[in-house]
Tab-separated table of N, CA, C and O in Angstrom:
chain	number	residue	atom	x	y	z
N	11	UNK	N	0.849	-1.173	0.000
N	11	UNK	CA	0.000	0.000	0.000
N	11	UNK	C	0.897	1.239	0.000
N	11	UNK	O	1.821	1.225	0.813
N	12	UNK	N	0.738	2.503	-0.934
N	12	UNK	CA	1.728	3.216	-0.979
N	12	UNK	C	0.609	4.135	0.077
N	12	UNK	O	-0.619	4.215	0.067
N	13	UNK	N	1.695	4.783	0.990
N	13	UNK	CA	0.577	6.035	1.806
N	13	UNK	C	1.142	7.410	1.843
N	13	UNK	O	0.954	8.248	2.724
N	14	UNK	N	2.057	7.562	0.471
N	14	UNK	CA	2.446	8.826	-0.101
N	14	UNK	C	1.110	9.921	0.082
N	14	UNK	O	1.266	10.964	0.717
N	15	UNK	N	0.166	9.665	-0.366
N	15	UNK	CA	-1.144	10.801	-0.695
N	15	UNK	C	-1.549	10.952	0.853
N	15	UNK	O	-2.597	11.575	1.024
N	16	UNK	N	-0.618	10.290	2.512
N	16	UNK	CA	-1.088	10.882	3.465
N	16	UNK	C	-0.758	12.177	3.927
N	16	UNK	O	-1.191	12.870	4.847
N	17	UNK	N	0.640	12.429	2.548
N	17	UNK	CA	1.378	13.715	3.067
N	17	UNK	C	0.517	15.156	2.770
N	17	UNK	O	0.874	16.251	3.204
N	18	UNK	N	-0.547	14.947	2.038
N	18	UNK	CA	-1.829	15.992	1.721
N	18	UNK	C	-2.865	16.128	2.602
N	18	UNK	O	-3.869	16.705	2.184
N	19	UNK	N	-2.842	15.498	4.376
N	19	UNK	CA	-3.989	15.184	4.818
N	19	UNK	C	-4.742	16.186	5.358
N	19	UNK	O	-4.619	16.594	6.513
N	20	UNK	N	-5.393	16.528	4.678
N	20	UNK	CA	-6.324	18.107	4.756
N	20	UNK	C	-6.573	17.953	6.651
N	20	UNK	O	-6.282	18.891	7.393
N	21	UNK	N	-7.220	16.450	7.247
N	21	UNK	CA	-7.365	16.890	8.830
N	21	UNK	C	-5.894	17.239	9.495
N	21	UNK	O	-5.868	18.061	10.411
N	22	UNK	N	-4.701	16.636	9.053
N	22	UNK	CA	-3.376	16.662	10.146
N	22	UNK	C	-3.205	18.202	9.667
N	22	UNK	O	-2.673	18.971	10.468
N	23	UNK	N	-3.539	18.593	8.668
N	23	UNK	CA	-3.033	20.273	7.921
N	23	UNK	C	-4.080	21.462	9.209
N	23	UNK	O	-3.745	22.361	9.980
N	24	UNK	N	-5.391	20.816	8.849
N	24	UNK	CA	-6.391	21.617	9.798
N	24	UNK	C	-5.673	21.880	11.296
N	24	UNK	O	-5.115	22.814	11.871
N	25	UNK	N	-5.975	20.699	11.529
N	25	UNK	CA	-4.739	20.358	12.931
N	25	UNK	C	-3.522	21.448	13.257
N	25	UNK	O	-3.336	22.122	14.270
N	26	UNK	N	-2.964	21.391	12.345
N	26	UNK	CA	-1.642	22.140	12.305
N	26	UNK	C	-2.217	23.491	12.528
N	26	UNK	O	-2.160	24.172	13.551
N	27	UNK	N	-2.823	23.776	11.305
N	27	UNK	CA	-2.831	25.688	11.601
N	27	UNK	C	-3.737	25.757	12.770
N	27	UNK	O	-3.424	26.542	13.665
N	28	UNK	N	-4.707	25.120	12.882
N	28	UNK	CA	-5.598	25.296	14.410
N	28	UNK	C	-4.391	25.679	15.993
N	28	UNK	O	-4.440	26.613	16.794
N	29	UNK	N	-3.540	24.634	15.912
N	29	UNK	CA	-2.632	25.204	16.829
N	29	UNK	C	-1.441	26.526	16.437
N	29	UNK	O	-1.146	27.509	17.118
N	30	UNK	N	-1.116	26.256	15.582
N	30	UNK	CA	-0.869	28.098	15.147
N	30	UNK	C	-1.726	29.216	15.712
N	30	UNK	O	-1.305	30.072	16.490
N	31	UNK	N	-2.751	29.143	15.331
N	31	UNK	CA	-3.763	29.782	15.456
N	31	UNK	C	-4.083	30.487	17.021
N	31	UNK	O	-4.299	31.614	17.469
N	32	UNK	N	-3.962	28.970	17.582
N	32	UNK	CA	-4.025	29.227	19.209
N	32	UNK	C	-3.163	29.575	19.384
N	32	UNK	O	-3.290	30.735	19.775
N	33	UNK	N	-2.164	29.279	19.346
N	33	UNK	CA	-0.309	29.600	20.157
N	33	UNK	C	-0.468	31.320	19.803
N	33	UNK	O	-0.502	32.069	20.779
N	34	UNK	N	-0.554	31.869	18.553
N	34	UNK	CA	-0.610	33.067	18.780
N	34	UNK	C	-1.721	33.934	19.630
N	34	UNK	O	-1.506	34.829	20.448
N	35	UNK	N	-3.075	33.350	19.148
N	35	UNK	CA	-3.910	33.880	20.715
N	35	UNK	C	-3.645	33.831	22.105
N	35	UNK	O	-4.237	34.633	22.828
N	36	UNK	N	-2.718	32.884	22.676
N	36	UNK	CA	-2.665	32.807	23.802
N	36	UNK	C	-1.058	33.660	24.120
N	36	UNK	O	-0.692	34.012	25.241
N	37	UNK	N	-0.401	33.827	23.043
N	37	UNK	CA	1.027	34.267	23.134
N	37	UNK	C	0.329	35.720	23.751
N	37	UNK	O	0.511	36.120	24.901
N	38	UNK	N	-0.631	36.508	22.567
N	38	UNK	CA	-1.003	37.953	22.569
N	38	UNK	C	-1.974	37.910	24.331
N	38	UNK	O	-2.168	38.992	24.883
N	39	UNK	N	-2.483	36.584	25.017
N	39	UNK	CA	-3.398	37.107	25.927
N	39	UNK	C	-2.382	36.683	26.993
N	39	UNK	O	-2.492	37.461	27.941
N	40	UNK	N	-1.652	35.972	27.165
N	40	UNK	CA	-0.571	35.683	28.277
N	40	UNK	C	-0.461	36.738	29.608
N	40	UNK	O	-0.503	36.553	30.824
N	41	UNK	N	-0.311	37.847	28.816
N	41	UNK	CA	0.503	38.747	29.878
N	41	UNK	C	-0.895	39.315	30.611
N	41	UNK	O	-0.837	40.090	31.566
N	42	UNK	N	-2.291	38.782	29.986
N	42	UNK	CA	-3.135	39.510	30.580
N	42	UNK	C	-3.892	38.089	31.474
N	42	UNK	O	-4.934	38.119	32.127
N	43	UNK	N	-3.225	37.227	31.302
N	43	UNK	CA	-3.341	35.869	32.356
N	43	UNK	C	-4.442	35.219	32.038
N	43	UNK	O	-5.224	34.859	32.919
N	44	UNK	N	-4.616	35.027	31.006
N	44	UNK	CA	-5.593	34.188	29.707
N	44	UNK	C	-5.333	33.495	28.988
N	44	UNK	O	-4.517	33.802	28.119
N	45	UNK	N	-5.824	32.442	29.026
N	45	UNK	CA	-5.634	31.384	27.640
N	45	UNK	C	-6.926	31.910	26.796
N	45	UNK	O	-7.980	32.404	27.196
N	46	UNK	N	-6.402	31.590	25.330
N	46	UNK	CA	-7.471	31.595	24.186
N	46	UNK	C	-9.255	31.172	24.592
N	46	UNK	O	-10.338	31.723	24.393
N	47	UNK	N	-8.662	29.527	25.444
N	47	UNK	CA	-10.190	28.983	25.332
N	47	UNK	C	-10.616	29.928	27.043
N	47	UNK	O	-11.718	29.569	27.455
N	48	UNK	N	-10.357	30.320	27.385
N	48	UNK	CA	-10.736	31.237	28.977
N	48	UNK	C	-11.149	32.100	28.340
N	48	UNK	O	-12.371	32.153	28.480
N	49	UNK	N	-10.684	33.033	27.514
N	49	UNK	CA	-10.998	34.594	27.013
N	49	UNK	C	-12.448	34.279	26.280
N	49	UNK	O	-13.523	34.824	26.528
N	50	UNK	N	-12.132	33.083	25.154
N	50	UNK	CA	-13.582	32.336	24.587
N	50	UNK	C	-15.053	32.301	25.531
N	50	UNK	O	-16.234	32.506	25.252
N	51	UNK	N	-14.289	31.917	26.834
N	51	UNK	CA	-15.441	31.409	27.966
N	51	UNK	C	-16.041	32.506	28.394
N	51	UNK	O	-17.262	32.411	28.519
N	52	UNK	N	-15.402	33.832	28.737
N	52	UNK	CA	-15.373	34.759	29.220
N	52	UNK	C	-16.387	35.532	28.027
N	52	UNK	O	-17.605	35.667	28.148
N	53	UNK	N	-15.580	35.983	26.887
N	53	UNK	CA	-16.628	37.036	25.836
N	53	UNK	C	-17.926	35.964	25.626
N	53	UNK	O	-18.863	36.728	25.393
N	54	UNK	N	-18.419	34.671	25.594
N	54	UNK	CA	-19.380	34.437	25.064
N	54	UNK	C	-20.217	35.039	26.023
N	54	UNK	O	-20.927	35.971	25.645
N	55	UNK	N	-20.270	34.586	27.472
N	55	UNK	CA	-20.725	34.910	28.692
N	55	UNK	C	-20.962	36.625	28.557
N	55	UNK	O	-22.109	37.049	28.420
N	56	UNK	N	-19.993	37.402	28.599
N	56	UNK	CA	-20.033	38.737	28.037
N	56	UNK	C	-21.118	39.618	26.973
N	56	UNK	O	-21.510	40.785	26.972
N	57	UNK	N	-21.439	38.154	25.884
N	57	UNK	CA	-22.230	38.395	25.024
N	57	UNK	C	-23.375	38.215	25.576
N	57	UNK	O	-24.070	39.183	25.884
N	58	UNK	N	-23.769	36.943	25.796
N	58	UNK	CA	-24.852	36.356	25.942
N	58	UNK	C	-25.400	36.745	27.268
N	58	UNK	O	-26.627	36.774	27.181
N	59	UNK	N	-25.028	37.025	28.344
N	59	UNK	CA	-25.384	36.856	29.751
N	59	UNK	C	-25.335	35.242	30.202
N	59	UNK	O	-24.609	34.379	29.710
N	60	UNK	N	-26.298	35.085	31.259
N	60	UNK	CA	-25.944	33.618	31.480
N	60	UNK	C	-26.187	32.871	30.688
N	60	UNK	O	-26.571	33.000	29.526
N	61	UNK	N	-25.918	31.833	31.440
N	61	UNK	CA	-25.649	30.200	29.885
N	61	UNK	C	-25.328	29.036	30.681
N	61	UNK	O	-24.330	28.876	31.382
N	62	UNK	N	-26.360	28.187	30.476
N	62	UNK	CA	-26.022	26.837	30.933
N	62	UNK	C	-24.834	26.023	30.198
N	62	UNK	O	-24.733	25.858	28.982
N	63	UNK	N	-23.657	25.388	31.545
N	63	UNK	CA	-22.818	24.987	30.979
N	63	UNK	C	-23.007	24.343	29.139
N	63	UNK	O	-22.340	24.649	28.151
N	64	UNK	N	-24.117	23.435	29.265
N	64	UNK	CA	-24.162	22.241	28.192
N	64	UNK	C	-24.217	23.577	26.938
N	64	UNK	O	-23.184	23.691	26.277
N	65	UNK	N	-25.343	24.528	26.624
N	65	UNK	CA	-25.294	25.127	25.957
N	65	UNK	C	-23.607	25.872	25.495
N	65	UNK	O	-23.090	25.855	24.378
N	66	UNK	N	-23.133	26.389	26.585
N	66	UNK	CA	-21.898	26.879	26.288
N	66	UNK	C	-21.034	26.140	25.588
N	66	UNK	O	-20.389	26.397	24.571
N	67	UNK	N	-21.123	24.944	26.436
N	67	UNK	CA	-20.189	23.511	25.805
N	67	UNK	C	-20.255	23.871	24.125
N	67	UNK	O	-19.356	23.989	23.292
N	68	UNK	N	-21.878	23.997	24.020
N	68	UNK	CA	-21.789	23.465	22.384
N	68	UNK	C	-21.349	25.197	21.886
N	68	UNK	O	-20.426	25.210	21.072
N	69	UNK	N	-21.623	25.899	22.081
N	69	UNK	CA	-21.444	27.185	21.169
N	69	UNK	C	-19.694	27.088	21.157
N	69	UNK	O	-18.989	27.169	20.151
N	70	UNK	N	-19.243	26.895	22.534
N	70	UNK	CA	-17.699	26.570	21.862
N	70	UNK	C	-17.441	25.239	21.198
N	70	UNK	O	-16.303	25.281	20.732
N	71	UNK	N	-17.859	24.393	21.023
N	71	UNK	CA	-17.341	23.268	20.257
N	71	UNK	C	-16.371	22.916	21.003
N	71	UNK	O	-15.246	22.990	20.509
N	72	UNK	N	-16.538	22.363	22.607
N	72	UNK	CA	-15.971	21.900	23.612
N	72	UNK	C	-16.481	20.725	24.830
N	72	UNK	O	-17.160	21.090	25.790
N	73	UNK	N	-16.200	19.778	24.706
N	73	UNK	CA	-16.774	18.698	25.692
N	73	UNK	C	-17.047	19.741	26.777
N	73	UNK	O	-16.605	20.876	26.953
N	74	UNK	N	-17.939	18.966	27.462
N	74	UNK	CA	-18.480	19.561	28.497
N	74	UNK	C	-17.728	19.238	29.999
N	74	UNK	O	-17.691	19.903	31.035
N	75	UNK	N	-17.071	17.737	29.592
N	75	UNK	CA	-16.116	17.763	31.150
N	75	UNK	C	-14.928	18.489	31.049
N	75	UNK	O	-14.380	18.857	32.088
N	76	UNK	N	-14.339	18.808	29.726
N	76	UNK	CA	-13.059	20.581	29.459
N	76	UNK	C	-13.917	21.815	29.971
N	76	UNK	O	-13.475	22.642	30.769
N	77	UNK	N	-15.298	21.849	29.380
N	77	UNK	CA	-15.660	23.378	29.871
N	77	UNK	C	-15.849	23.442	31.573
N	77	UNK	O	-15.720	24.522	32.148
N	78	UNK	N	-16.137	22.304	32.255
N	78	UNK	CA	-16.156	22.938	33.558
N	78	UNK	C	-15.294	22.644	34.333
N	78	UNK	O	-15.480	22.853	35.532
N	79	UNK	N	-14.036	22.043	33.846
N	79	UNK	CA	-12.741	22.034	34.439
N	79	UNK	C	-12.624	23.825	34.349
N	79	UNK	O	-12.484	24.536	35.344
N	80	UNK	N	-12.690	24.184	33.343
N	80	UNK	CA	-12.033	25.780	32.465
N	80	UNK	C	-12.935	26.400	33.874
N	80	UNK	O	-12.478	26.821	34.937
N	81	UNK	N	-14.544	26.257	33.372
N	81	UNK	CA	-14.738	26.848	34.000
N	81	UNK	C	-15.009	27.271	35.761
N	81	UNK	O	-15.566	28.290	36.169
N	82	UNK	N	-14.362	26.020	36.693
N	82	UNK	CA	-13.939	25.865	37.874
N	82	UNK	C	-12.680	26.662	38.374
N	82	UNK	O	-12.344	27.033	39.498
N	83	UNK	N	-12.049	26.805	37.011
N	83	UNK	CA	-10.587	27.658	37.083
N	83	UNK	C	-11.225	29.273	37.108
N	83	UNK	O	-10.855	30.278	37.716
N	84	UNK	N	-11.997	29.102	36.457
N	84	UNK	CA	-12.500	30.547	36.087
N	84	UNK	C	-13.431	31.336	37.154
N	84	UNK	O	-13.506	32.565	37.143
N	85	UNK	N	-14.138	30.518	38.084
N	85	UNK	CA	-14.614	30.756	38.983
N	85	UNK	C	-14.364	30.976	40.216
N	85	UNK	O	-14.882	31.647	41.109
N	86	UNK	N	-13.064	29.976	40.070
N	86	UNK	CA	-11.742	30.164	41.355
N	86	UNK	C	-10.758	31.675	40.888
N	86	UNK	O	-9.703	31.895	41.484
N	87	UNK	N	-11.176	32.474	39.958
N	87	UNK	CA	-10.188	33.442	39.917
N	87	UNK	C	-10.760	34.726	40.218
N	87	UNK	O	-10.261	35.831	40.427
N	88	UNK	N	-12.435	34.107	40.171
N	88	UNK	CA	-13.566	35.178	40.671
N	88	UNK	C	-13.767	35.781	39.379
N	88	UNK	O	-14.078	36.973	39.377
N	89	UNK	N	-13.636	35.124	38.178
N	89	UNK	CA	-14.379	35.668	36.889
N	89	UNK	C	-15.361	35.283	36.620
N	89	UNK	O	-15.831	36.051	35.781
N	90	UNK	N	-16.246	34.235	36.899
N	90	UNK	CA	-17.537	33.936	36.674
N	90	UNK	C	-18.147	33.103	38.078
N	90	UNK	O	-17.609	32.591	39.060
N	91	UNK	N	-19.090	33.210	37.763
N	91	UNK	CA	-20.115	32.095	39.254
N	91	UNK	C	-21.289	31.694	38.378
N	91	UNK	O	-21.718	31.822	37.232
N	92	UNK	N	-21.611	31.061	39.711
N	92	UNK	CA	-22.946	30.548	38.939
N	92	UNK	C	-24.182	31.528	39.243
N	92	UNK	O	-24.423	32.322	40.152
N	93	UNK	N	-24.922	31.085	37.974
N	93	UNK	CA	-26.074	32.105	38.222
N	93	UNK	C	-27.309	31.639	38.424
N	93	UNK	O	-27.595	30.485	38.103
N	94	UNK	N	-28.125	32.405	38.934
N	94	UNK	CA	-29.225	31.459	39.734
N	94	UNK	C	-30.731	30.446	38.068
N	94	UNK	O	-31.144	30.765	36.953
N	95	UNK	N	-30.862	29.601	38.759
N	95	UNK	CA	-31.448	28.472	37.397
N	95	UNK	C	-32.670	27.840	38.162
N	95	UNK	O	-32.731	27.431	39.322
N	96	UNK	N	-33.552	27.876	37.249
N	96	UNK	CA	-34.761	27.179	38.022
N	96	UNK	C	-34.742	25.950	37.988
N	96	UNK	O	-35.842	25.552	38.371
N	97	UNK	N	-33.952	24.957	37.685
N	97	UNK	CA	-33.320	23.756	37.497
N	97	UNK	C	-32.010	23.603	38.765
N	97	UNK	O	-31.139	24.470	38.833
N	98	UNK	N	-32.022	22.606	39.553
N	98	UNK	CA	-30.743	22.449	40.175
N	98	UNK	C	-30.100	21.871	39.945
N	98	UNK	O	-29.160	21.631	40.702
N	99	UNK	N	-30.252	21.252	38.635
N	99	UNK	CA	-29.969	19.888	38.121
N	99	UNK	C	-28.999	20.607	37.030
N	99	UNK	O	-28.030	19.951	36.646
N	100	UNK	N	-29.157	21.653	36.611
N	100	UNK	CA	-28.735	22.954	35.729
N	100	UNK	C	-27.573	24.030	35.847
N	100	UNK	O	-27.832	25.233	35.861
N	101	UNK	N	-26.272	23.534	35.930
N	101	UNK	CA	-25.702	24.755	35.959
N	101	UNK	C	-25.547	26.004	34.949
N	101	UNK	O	-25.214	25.947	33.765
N	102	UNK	N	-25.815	26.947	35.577
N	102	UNK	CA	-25.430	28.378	34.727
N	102	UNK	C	-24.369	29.181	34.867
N	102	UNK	O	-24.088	29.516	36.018
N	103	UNK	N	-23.474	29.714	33.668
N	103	UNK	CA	-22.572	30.642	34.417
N	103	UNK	C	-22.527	31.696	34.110
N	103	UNK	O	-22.885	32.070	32.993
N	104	UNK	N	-21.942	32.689	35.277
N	104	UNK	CA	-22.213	34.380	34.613
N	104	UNK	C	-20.961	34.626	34.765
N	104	UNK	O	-20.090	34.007	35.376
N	105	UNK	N	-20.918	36.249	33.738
N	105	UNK	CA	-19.691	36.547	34.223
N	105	UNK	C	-19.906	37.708	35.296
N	105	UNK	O	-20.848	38.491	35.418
N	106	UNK	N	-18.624	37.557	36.101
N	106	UNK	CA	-18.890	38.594	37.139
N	106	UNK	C	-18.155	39.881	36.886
N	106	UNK	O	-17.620	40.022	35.787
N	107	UNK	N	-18.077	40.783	37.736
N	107	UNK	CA	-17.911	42.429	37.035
N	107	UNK	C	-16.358	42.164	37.391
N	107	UNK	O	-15.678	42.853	36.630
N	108	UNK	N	-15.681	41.532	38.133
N	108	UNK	CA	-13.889	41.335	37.851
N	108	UNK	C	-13.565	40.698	36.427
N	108	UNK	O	-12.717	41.067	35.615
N	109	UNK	N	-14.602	39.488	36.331
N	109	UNK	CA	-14.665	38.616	34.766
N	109	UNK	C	-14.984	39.841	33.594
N	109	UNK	O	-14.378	39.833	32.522
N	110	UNK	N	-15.755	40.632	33.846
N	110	UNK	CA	-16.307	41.786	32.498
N	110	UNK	C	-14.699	42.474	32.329
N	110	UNK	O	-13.965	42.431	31.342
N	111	UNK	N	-14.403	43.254	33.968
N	111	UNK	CA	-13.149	43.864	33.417
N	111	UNK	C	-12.038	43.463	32.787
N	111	UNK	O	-11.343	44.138	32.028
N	112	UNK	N	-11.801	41.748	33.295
N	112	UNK	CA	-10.392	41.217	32.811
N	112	UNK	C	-10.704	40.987	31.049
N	112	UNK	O	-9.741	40.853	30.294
N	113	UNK	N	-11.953	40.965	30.581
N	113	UNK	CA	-12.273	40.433	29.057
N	113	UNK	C	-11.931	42.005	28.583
N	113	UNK	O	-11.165	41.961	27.620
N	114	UNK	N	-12.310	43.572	29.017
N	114	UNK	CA	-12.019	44.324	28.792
N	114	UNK	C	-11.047	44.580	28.259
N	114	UNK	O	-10.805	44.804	27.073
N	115	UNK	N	-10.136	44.548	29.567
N	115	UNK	CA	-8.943	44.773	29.409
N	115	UNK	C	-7.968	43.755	28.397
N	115	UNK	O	-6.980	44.160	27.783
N	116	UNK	N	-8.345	42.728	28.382
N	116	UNK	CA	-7.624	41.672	27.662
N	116	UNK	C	-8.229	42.029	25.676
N	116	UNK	O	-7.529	41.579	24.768
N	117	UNK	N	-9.334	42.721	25.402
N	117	UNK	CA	-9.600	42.720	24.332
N	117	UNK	C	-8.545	43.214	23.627
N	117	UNK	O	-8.295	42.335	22.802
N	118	UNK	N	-7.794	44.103	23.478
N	118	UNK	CA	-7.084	44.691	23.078
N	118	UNK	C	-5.956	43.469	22.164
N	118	UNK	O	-5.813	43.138	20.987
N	119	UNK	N	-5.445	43.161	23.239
N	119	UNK	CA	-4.707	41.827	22.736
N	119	UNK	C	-5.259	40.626	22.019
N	119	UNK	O	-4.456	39.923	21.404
N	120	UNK	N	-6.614	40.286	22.025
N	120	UNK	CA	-7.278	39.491	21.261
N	120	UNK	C	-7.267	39.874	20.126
N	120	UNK	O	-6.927	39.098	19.232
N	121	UNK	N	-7.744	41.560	19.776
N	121	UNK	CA	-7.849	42.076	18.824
N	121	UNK	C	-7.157	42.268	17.755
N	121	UNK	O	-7.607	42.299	16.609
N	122	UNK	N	-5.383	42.483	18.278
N	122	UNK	CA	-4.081	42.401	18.145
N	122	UNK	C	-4.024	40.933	17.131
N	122	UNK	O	-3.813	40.772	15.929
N	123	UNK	N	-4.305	40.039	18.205
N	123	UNK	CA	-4.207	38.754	17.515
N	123	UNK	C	-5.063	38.092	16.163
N	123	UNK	O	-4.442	37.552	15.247
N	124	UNK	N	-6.452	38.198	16.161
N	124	UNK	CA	-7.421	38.348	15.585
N	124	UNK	C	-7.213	39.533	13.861
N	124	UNK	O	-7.626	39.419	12.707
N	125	UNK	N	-6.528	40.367	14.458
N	125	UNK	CA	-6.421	41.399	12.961
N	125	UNK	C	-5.188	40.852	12.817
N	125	UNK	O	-4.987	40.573	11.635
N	126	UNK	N	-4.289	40.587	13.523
N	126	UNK	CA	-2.797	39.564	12.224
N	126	UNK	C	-3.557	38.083	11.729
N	126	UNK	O	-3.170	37.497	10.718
N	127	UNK	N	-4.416	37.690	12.379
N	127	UNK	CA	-4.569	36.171	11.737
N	127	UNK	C	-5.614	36.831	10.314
N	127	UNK	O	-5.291	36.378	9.216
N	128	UNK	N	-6.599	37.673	10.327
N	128	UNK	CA	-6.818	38.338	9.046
N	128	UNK	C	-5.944	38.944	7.804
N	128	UNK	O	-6.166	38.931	6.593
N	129	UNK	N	-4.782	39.522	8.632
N	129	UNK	CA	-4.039	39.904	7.530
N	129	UNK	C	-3.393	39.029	6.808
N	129	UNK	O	-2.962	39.318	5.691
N	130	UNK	N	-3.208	37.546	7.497
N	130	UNK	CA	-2.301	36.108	7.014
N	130	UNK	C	-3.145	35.848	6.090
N	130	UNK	O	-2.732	35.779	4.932
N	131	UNK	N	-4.708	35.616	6.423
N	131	UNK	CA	-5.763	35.287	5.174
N	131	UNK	C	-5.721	36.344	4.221
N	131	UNK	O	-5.267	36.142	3.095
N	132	UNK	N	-6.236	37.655	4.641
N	132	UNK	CA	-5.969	38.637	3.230
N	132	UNK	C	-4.732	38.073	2.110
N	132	UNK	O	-4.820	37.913	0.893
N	133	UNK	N	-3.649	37.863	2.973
N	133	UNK	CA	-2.559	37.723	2.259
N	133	UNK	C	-2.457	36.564	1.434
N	133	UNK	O	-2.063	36.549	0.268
N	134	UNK	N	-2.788	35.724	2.027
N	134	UNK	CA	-2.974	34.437	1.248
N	134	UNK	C	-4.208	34.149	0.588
N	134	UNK	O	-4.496	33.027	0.171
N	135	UNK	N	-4.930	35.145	0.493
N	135	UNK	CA	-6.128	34.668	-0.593
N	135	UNK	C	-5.927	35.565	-1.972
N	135	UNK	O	-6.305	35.316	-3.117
N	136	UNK	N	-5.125	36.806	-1.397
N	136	UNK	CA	-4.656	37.717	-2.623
N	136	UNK	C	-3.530	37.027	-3.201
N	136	UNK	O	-3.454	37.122	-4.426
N	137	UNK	N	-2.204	36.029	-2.337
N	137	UNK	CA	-1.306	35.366	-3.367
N	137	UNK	C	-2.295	34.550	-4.012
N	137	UNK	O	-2.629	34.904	-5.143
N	138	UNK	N	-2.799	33.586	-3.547
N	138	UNK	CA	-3.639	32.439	-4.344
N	138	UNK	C	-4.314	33.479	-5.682
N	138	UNK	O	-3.801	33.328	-6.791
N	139	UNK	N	-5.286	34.358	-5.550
N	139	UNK	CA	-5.348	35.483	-6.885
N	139	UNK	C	-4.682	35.509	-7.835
N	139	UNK	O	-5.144	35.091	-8.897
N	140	UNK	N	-3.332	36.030	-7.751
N	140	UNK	CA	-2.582	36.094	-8.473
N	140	UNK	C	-1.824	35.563	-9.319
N	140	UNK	O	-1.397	35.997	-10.389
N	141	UNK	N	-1.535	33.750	-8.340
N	141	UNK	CA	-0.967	33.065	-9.002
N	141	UNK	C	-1.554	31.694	-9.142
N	141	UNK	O	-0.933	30.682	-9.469
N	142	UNK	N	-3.156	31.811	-8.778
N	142	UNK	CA	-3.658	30.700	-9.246
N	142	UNK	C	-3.436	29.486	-8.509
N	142	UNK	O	-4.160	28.503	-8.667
N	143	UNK	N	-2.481	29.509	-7.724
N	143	UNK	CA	-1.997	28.498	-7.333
N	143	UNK	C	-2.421	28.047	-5.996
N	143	UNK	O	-3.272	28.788	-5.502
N	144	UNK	N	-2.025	26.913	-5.176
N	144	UNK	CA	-2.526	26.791	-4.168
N	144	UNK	C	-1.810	26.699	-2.652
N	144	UNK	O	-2.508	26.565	-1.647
């Protein structure tokens, strides 16, 4: 069996830039004491108001026993709690007004990160333009 054509494997490629991707989000949120998927946890919460874990789980595209590890860390730093649920069976989480400021303050650097990973695509969809190629 020749397994030459595995060296094209569009998932190990996905793979690859996905952690690119992160390493520079978390490089740019570091100094503001954030990982990528925390800052994630933090602005959806930000957006949305509360949110039952399972729901959150899925809007990040994250098992649900990672999101409440994350978010046990996150609650121990006094960025989110739980919020009250007519279900007890139901956890919800909010963010709290230390959690609003640290996403604040940390946007900047997301943003940072977020407009270079655009300019890599601009750039590479204008070479591909030009030269056709892939």
């Amino acid at each position: 069996m020749d397994l030459s054509a595995t060296r094209n494997c569009h998932c190990l490629a996905a793979r690859k830039h996905a952690r690119e991707i992160t390493r520079l989000y978390d490089e740019k949120l570091r100094p503001h004491g954030l990982q990528s998927t925390q800052f994630s946890v933090l602005a959806v919460l930000g957006v949305r108001g509360p949110t039952q874990l399972g729901e959150l789980a899925d809007i990040l595209g994250l098992e649900r026993t990672s999101l409440t590890r994350s978010a046990d860390r996150l609650e121990d730093e006094g960025w989110v709690t739980d919020a009250e649920s007519d279900d007890a069976r139901v956890r919800r989480l909010k963010l709290t007004t230390a959690g609003r400021e640290k996403i604040e303050h940390a946007y900047p650097a997301w943003k940072e990160a977020q407009d270079e990973i655009e300019r890599q695509k601009t750039h590479s969809e204008t070479e591909y333009s030009t030269t056709g190629e892939v």
